[in-house]
Short mmCIF file of C-alpha atoms and ligand atoms in Angstrom, two decimals:
data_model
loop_
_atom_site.label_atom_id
_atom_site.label_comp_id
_atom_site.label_asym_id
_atom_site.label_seq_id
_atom_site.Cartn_x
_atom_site.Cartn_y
_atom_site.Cartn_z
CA UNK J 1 -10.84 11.32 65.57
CA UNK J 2 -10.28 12.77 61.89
CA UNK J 3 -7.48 11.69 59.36
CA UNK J 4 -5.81 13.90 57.17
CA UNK J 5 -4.32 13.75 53.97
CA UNK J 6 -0.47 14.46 54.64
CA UNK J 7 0.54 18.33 53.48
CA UNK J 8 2.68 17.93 50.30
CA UNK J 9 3.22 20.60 47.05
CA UNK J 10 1.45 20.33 44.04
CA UNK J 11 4.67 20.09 42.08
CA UNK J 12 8.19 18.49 42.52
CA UNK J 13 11.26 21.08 43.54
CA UNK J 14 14.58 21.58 41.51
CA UNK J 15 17.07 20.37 43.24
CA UNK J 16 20.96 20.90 42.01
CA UNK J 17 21.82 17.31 40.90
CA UNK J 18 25.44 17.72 42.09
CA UNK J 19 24.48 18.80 45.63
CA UNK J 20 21.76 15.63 45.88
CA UNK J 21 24.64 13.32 44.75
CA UNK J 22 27.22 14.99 47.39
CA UNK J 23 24.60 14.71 50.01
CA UNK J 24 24.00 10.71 49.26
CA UNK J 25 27.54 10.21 48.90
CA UNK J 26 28.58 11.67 52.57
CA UNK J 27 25.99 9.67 54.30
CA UNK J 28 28.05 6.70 54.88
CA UNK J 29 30.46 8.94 56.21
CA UNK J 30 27.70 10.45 58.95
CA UNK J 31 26.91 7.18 59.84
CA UNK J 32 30.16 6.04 60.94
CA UNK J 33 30.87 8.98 63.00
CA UNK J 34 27.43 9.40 65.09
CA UNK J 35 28.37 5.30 65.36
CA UNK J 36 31.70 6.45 66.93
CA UNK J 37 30.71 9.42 68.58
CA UNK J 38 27.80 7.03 70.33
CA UNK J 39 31.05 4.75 71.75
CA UNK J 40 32.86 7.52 72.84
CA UNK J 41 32.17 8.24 76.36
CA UNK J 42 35.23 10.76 76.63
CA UNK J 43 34.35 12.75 74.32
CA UNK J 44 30.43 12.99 75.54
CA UNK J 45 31.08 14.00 78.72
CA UNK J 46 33.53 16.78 77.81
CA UNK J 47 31.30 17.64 75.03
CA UNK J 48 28.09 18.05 77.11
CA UNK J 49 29.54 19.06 80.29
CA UNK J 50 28.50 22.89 79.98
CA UNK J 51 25.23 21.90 78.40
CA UNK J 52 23.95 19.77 80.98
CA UNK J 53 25.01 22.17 83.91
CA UNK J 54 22.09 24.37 82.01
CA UNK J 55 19.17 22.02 80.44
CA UNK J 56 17.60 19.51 82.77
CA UNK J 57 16.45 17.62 79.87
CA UNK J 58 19.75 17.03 78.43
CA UNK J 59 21.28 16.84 81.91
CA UNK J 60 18.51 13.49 82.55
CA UNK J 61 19.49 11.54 79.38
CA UNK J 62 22.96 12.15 80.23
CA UNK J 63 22.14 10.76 83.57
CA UNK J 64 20.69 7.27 82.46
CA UNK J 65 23.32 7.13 79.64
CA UNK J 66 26.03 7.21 82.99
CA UNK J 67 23.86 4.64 84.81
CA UNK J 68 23.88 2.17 82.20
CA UNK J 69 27.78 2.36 81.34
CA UNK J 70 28.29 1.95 85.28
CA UNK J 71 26.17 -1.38 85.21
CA UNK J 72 27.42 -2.29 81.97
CA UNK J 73 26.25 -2.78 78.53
CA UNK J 74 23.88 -6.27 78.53
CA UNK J 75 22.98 -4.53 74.36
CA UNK J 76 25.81 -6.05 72.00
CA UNK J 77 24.29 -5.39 68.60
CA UNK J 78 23.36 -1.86 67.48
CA UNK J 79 21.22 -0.15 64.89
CA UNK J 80 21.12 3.63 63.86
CA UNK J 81 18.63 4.97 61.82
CA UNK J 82 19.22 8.71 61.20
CA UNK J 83 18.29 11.69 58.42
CA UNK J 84 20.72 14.16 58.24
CA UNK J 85 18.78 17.27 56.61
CA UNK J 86 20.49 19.97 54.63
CA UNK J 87 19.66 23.33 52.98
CA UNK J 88 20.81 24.63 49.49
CA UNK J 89 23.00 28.14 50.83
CA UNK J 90 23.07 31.02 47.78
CA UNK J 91 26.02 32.24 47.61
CA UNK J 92 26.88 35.93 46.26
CA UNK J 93 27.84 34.74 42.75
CA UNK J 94 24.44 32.62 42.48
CA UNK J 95 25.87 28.95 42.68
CA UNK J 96 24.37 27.23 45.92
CA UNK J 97 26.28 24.97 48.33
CA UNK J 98 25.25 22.16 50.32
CA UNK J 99 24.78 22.98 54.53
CA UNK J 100 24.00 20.84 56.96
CA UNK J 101 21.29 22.26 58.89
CA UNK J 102 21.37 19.13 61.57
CA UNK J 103 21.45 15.12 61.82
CA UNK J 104 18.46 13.62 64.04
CA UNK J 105 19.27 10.13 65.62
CA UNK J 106 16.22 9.56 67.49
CA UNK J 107 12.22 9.08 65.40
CA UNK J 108 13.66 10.49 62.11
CA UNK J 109 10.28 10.43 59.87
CA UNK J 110 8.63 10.74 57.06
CA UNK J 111 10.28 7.78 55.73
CA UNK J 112 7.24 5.94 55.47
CA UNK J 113 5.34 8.43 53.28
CA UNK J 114 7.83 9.98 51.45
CA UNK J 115 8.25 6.55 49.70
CA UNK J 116 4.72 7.33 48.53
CA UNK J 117 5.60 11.14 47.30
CA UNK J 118 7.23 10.58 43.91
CA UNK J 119 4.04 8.67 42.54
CA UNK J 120 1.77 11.34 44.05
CA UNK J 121 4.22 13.96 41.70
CA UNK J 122 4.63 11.47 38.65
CA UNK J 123 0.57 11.26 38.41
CA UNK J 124 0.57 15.20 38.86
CA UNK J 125 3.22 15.81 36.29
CA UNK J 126 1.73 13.71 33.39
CA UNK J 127 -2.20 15.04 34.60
CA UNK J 128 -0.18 18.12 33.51
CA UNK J 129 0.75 16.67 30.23
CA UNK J 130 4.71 16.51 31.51
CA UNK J 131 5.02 12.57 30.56
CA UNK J 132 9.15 13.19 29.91
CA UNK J 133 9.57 15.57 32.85
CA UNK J 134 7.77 12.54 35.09
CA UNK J 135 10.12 10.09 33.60
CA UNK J 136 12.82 11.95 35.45
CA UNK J 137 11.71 11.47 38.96
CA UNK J 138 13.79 9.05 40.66
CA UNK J 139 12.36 6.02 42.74
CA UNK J 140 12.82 6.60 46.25
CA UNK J 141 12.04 4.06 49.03
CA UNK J 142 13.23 4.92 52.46
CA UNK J 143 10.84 2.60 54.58
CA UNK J 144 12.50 -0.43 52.36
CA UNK J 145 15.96 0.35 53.56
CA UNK J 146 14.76 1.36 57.67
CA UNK J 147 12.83 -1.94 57.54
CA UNK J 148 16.18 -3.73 55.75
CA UNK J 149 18.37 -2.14 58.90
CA UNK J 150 15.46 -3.33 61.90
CA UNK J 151 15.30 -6.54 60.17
CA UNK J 152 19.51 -6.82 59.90
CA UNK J 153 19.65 -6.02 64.14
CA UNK J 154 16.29 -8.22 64.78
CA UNK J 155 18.24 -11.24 63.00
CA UNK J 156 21.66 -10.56 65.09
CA UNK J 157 19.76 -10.36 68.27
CA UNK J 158 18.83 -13.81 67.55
CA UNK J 159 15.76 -15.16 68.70
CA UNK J 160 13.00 -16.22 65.85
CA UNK J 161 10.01 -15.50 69.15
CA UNK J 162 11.27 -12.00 69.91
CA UNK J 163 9.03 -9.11 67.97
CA UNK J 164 9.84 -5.75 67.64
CA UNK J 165 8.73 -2.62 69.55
CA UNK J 166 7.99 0.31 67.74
CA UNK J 167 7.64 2.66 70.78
CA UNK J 168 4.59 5.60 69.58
CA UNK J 169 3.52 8.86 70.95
CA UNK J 170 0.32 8.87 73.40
CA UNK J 171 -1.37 10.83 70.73
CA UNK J 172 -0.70 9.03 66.94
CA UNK J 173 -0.89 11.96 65.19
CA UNK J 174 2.13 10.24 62.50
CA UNK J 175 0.30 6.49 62.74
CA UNK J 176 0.94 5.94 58.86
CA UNK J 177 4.08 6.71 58.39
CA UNK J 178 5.36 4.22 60.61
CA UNK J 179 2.97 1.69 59.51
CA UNK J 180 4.46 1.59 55.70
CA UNK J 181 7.69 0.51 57.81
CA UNK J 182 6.27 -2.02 60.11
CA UNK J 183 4.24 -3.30 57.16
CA UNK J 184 8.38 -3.88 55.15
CA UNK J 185 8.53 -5.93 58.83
CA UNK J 186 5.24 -7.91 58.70
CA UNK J 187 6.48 -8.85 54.56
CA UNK J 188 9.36 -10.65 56.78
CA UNK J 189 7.51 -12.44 58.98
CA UNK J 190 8.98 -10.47 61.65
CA UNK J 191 5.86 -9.14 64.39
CA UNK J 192 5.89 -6.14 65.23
CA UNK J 193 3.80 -4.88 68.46
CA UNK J 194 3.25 -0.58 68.84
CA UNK J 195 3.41 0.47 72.82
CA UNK J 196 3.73 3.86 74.64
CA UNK J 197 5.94 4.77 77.37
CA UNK J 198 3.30 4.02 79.80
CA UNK J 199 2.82 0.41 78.30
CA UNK J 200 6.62 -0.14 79.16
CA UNK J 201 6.33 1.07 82.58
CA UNK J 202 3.34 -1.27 83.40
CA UNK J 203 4.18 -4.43 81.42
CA UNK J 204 7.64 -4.51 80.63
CA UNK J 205 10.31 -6.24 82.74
CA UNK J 206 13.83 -7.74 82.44
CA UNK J 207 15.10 -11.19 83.02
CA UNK J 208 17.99 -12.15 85.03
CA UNK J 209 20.28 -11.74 81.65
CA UNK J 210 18.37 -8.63 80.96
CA UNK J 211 15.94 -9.71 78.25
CA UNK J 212 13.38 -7.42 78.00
CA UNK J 213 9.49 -8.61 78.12
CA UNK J 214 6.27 -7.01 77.35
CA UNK J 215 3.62 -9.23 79.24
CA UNK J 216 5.89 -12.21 78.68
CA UNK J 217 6.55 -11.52 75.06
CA UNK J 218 10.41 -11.47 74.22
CA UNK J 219 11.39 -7.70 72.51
CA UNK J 220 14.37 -8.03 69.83
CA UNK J 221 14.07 -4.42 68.72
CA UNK J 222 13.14 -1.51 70.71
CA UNK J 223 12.58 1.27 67.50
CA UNK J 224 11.86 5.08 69.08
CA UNK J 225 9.47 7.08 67.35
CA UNK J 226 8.35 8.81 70.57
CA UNK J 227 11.28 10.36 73.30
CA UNK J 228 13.11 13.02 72.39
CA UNK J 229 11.06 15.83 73.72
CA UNK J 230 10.87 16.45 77.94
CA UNK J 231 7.16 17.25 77.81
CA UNK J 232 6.22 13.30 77.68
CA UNK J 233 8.85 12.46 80.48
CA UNK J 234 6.87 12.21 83.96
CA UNK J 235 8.59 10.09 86.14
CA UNK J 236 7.07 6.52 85.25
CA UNK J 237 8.12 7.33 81.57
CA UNK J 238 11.71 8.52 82.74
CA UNK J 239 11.69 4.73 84.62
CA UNK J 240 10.56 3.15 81.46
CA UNK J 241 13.33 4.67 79.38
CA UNK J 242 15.45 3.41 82.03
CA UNK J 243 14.20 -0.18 81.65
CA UNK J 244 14.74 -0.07 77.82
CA UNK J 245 18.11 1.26 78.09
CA UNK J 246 19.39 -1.52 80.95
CA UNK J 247 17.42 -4.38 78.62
CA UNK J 248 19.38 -6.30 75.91
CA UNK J 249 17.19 -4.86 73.36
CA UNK J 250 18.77 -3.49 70.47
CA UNK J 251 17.65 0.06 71.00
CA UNK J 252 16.91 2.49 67.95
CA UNK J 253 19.43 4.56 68.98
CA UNK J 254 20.47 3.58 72.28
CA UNK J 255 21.16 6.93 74.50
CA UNK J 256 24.65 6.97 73.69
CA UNK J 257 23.55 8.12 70.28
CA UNK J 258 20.58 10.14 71.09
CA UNK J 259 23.14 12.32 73.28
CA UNK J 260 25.37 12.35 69.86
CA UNK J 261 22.47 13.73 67.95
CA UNK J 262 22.38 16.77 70.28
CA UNK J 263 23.25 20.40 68.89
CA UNK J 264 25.75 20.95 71.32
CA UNK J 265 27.37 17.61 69.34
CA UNK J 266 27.50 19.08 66.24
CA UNK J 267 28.55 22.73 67.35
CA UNK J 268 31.29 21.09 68.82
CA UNK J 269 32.38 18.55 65.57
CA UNK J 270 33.20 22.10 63.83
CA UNK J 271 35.75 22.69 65.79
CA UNK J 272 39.43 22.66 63.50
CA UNK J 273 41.19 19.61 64.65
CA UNK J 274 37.85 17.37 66.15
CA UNK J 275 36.79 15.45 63.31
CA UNK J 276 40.40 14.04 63.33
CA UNK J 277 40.20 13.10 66.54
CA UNK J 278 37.72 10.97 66.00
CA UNK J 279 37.63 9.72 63.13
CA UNK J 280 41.45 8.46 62.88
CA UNK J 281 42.37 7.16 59.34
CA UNK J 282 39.68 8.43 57.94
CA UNK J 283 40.72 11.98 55.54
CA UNK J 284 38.71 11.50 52.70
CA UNK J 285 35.28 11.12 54.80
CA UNK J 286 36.53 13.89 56.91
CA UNK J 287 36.54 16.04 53.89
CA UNK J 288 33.30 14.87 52.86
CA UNK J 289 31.82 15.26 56.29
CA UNK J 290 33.13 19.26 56.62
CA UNK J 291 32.06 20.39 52.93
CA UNK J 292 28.83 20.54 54.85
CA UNK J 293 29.17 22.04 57.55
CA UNK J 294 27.48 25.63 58.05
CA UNK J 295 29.11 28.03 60.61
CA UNK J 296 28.36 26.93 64.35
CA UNK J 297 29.32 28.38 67.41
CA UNK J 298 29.45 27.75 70.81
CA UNK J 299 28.13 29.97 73.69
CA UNK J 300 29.97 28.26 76.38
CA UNK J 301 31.13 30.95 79.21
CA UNK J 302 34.19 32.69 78.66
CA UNK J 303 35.70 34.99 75.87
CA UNK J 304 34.64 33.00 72.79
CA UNK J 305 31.28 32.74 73.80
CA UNK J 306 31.20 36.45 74.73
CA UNK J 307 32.30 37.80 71.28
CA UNK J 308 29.86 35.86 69.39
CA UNK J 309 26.99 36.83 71.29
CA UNK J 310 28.02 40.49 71.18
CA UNK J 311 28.14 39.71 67.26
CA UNK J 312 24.62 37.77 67.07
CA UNK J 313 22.74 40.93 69.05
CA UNK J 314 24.58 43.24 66.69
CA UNK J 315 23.13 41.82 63.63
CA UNK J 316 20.62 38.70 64.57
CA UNK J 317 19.63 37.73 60.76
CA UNK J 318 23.36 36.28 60.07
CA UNK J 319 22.13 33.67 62.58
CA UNK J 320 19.87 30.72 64.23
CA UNK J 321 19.98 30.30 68.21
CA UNK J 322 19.53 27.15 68.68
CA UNK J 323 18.36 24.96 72.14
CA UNK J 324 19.00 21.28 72.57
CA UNK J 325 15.54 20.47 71.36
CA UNK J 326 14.11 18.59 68.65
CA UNK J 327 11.11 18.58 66.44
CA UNK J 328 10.74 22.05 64.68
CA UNK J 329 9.54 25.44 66.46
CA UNK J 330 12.53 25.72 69.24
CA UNK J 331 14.65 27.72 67.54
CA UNK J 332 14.97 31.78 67.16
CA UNK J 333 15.20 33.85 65.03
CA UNK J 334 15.77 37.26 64.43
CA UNK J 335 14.36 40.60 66.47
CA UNK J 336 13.67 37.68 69.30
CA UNK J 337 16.64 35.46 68.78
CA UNK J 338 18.31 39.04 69.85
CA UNK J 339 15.82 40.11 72.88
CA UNK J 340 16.56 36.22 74.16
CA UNK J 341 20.65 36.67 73.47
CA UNK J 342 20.34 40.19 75.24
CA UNK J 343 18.49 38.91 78.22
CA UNK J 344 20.79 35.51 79.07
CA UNK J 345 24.07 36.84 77.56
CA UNK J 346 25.40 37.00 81.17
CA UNK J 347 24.02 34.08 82.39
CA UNK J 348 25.22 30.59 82.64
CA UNK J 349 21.58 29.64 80.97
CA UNK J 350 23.78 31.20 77.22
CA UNK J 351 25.41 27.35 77.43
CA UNK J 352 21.97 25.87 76.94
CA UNK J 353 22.22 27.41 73.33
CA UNK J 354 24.48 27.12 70.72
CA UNK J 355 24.13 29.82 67.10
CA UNK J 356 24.70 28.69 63.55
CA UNK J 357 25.42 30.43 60.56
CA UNK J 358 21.68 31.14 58.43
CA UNK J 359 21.13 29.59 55.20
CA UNK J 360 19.67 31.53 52.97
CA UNK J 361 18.46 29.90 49.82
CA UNK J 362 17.05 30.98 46.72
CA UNK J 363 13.04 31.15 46.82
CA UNK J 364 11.20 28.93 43.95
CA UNK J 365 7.44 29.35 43.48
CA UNK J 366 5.10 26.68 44.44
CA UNK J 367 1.88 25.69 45.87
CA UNK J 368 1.42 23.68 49.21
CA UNK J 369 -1.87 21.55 49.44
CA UNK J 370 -2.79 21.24 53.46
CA UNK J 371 -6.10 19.89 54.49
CA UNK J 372 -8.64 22.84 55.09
CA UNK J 373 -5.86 25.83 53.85
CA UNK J 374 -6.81 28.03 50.88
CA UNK J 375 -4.64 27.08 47.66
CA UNK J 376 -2.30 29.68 46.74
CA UNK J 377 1.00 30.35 45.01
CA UNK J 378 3.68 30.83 47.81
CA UNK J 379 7.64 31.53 47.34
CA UNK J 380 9.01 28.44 48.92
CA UNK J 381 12.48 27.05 50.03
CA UNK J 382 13.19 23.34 50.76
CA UNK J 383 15.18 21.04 52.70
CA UNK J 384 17.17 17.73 51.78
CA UNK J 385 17.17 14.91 54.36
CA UNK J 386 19.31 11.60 53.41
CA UNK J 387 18.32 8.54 55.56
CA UNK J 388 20.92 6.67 56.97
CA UNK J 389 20.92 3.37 58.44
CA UNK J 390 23.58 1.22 60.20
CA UNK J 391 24.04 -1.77 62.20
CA UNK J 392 27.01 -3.04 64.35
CA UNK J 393 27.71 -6.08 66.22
CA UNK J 394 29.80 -5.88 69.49
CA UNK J 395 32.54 -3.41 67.69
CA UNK J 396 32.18 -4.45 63.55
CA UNK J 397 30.16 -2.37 61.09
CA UNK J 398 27.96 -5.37 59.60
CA UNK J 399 25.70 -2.60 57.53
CA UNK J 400 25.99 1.24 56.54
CA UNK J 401 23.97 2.35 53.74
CA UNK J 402 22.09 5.63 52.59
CA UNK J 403 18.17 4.25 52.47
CA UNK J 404 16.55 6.81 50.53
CA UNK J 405 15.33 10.73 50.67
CA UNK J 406 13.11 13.31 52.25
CA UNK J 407 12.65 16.64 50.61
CA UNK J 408 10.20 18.87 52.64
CA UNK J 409 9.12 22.71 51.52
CA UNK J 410 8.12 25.51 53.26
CA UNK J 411 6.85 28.82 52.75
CA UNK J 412 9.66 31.49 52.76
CA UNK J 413 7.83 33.53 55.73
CA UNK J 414 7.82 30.38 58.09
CA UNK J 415 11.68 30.71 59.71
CA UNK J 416 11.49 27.40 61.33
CA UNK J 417 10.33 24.08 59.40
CA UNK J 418 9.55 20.64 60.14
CA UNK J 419 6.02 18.92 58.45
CA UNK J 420 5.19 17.57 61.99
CA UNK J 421 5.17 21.14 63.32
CA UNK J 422 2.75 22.51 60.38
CA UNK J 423 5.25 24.71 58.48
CA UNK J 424 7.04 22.12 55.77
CA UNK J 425 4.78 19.91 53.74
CA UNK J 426 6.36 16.85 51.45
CA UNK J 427 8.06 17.06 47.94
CA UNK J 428 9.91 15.16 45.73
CA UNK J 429 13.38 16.46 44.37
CA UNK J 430 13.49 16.99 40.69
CA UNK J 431 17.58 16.97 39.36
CA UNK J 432 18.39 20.05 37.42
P1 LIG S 501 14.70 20.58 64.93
O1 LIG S 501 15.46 19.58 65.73
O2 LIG S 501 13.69 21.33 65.74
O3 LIG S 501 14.16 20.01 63.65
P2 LIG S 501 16.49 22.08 63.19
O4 LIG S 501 17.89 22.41 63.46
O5 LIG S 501 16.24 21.07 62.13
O6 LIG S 501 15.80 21.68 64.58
O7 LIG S 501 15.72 23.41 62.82
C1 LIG S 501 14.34 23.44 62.54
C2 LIG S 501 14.10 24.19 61.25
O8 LIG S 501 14.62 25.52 61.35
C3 LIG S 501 14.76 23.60 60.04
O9 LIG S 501 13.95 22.61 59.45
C4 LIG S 501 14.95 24.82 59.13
O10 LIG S 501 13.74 25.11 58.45
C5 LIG S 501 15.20 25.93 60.13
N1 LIG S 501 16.64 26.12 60.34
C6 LIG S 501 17.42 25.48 61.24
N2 LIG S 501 18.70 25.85 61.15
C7 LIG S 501 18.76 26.76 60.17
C8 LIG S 501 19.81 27.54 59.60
N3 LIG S 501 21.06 27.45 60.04
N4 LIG S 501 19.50 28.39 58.59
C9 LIG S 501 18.23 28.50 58.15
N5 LIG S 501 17.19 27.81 58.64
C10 LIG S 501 17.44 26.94 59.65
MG1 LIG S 502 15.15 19.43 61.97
#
């Protein structure tokens, strides 16, 4: 067993204050529509309909979200945490825009230790005799506000013995992250017990109101960092996610809005006319919501889907082919995003997919420190994530804040990011 320092650059980013600002002030607005989207059963099932016909994995969730809407929801209060990420586009005059590269509902992370980045960066700065410039760096404290949002739901479930679940991978390869979160928990006497899938499937039960146990113990909160990816799923784990989903746990998400984090979901919210669909009364976060939105397009059979393949093989670097998959390295990219397109373009397997317009932003020089990796100056691009976090009881919108940042940087020659996957490493924003 070895621990690692987490990857992270030797000096803070610029970041264009106006875009950081636009992103913090639109996360309310992404909260309220993943809550929506997640209550919204019409509009899943059109929504997935061709993606689930192609990927099992999607196709399964879908499957137990069905099952527990036919039994009926015991779950009456609900928390989201999310991070919707973004990239800096360059456009052809210089000035960069703000693009949504994705929102994930399910284990968003780095939450814990990013709340740790800006001192690592302050010390650096003034070690670098920068006192003023370190001045600037703003406090950031995202495992404050997920704690504040598991704490809000763990008080509306309403029962002082109940602890909360944080639900881990087999291997812990993110262990302190999460603990600078359940440590916010343990500062409010709330307990907090860390299980696996496998834990669930041999301890955990239900009661005849659909209370969910762990060896007797009472579960308030059931918080995901583990689940979103069909390696772990053998069939005990797939009957443990069941279990959670049937129980009267406030899950973190709940399926509903696991399925609304999917990429076929936001291909589909770009679509003229859908945002006002579903979000009814609601024009100025509308507005907010699609000033981010990067081209997306769907690959559904027929016509439309036809053209913009034939367009994506015909010149592959205007775009990212995308799977419903989460957690960095799934997506392609050019010479093999078009040998992939080329090969499935006739085949139902296209719907899987969905392509997106590719940001391009401007390089800025820096250097990322990684356990065991030679130091040296790299061009670099990075990538904003906003953490969201929401609660609602039975249909009212008790809390929906913005809880703090993530800014992660990669080397320009890595297409794909993500720190988990080994490409991004952390960073702190500093507001030009
Ligand atoms: P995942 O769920 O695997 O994190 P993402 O959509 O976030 O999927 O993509 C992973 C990474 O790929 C991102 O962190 C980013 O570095 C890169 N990427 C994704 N979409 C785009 C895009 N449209 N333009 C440029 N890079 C992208
Ligand atoms: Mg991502």
């Amino acid at each position: 067993q070895v621990v690692n320092y987490a990857p992270f650059t030797l000096l803070p980013s610029a970041v264009p204050q106006v875009l950081f600002e636009q992103a913090y002030a639109v996360q309310q607005d992404f909260n309220l529509l993943v809550d929506t989207i997640s209550q919204n059963k019409e509009f899943l099932e059109q929504t997935l309909a061709s993606t689930i016909k192609a990927d099992d994995f999607t196709a399964r969730l879908f499957q137990i979200y069905m099952q527990v809407l036919e039994e009926g929801l015991a779950q009456t209060v609900f928390l989201g945490i999310n991070r919707s990420d973004y990239m800096f586009d360059c456009g052809l005059d210089g000035t960069a825009a703000l693009r949504q590269i994705e929102i994930n509902t399910i284990a968003a992370s780095f939450g814990g230790l990013t709340s740790r980045t800006a001192d690592v960066h302050r010390l650096v700065l003034k070690v670098l005799g920068k006192t003023e410039e370190a001045s600037h760096l703003l406090p950031n404290n995202p495992a404050k506000g997920l704690a504040l949002g598991i704490a809000k739901a763990w008080e509306l479930y309403g029962s002082q013995r109940a602890v909360v679940m944080f639900l881990v991978e087999e291997i812990q390869r993110n262990i302190f992250d999460q603990r600078c979160v359940e440590n916010e928990l343990w500062n409010r006497n709330i307990r907090v017990i860390r299980k696996r899938f496998w834990d669930v499937f041999e301890q955990g039960s239900l009661d005849g109101s659909r209370r969910l146990y762990m060896d007797g113990q009472e579960v308030a909160v059931v918080y995901y960092r583990e689940g979103y990816v069909p390696q772990i799923y053998n069939q005990q784990n797939w009957e443990a996610r069941l279990l959670l989903e049937r129980s009267r746990a406030v899950k973190c998400p709940d399926i509903a809005t696991q399925l609304a984090g999917t990429k076929k979901v936001q291909q589909e919210l770009s679509r003229p006319g859908m945002l006002e669909k579903l979000l009814p009364g609601h024009p100025q976060a509308i507005a907010r919501i699609r000033a981010t939105f990067a081209g997306l397009y769907s690959l559904d059979e027929g016509e439309e889907g036809d053209r913009i393949a034939a367009t994506a093989i015909a010149d592959p670097d205007r775009f990212v082919l995308k799977p419903q998959r989460e957690g960095g390295g799934n997506n392609l990219y050019g010479e093999e995003l078009r040998q992939v397109l080329e090969k499935i373009k006739d085949s139902p397997e296209r719907t899987s997919y969905i392509l997106m317009d590719k940001i391009k932003p401007q390089p800025a020089l820096n250097y990322l420190l990684r356990a065991h990796s030679p130091l040296q100056v790299s061009e670099c691009i990075s990538e904003l994530g906003i953490f969201g976090v929401y609660v609602r009881q039975g249909q009212t919108l008790v809390l929906n804040q913005a809880a703090g940042h993530l800014l992660r940087t990669k080397a320009i020659e890595h297409a794909d990011g993500g720190v988990a996957a080994g490409v991004a490493v952390l960073d702190t924003p500093y507001l030009v």
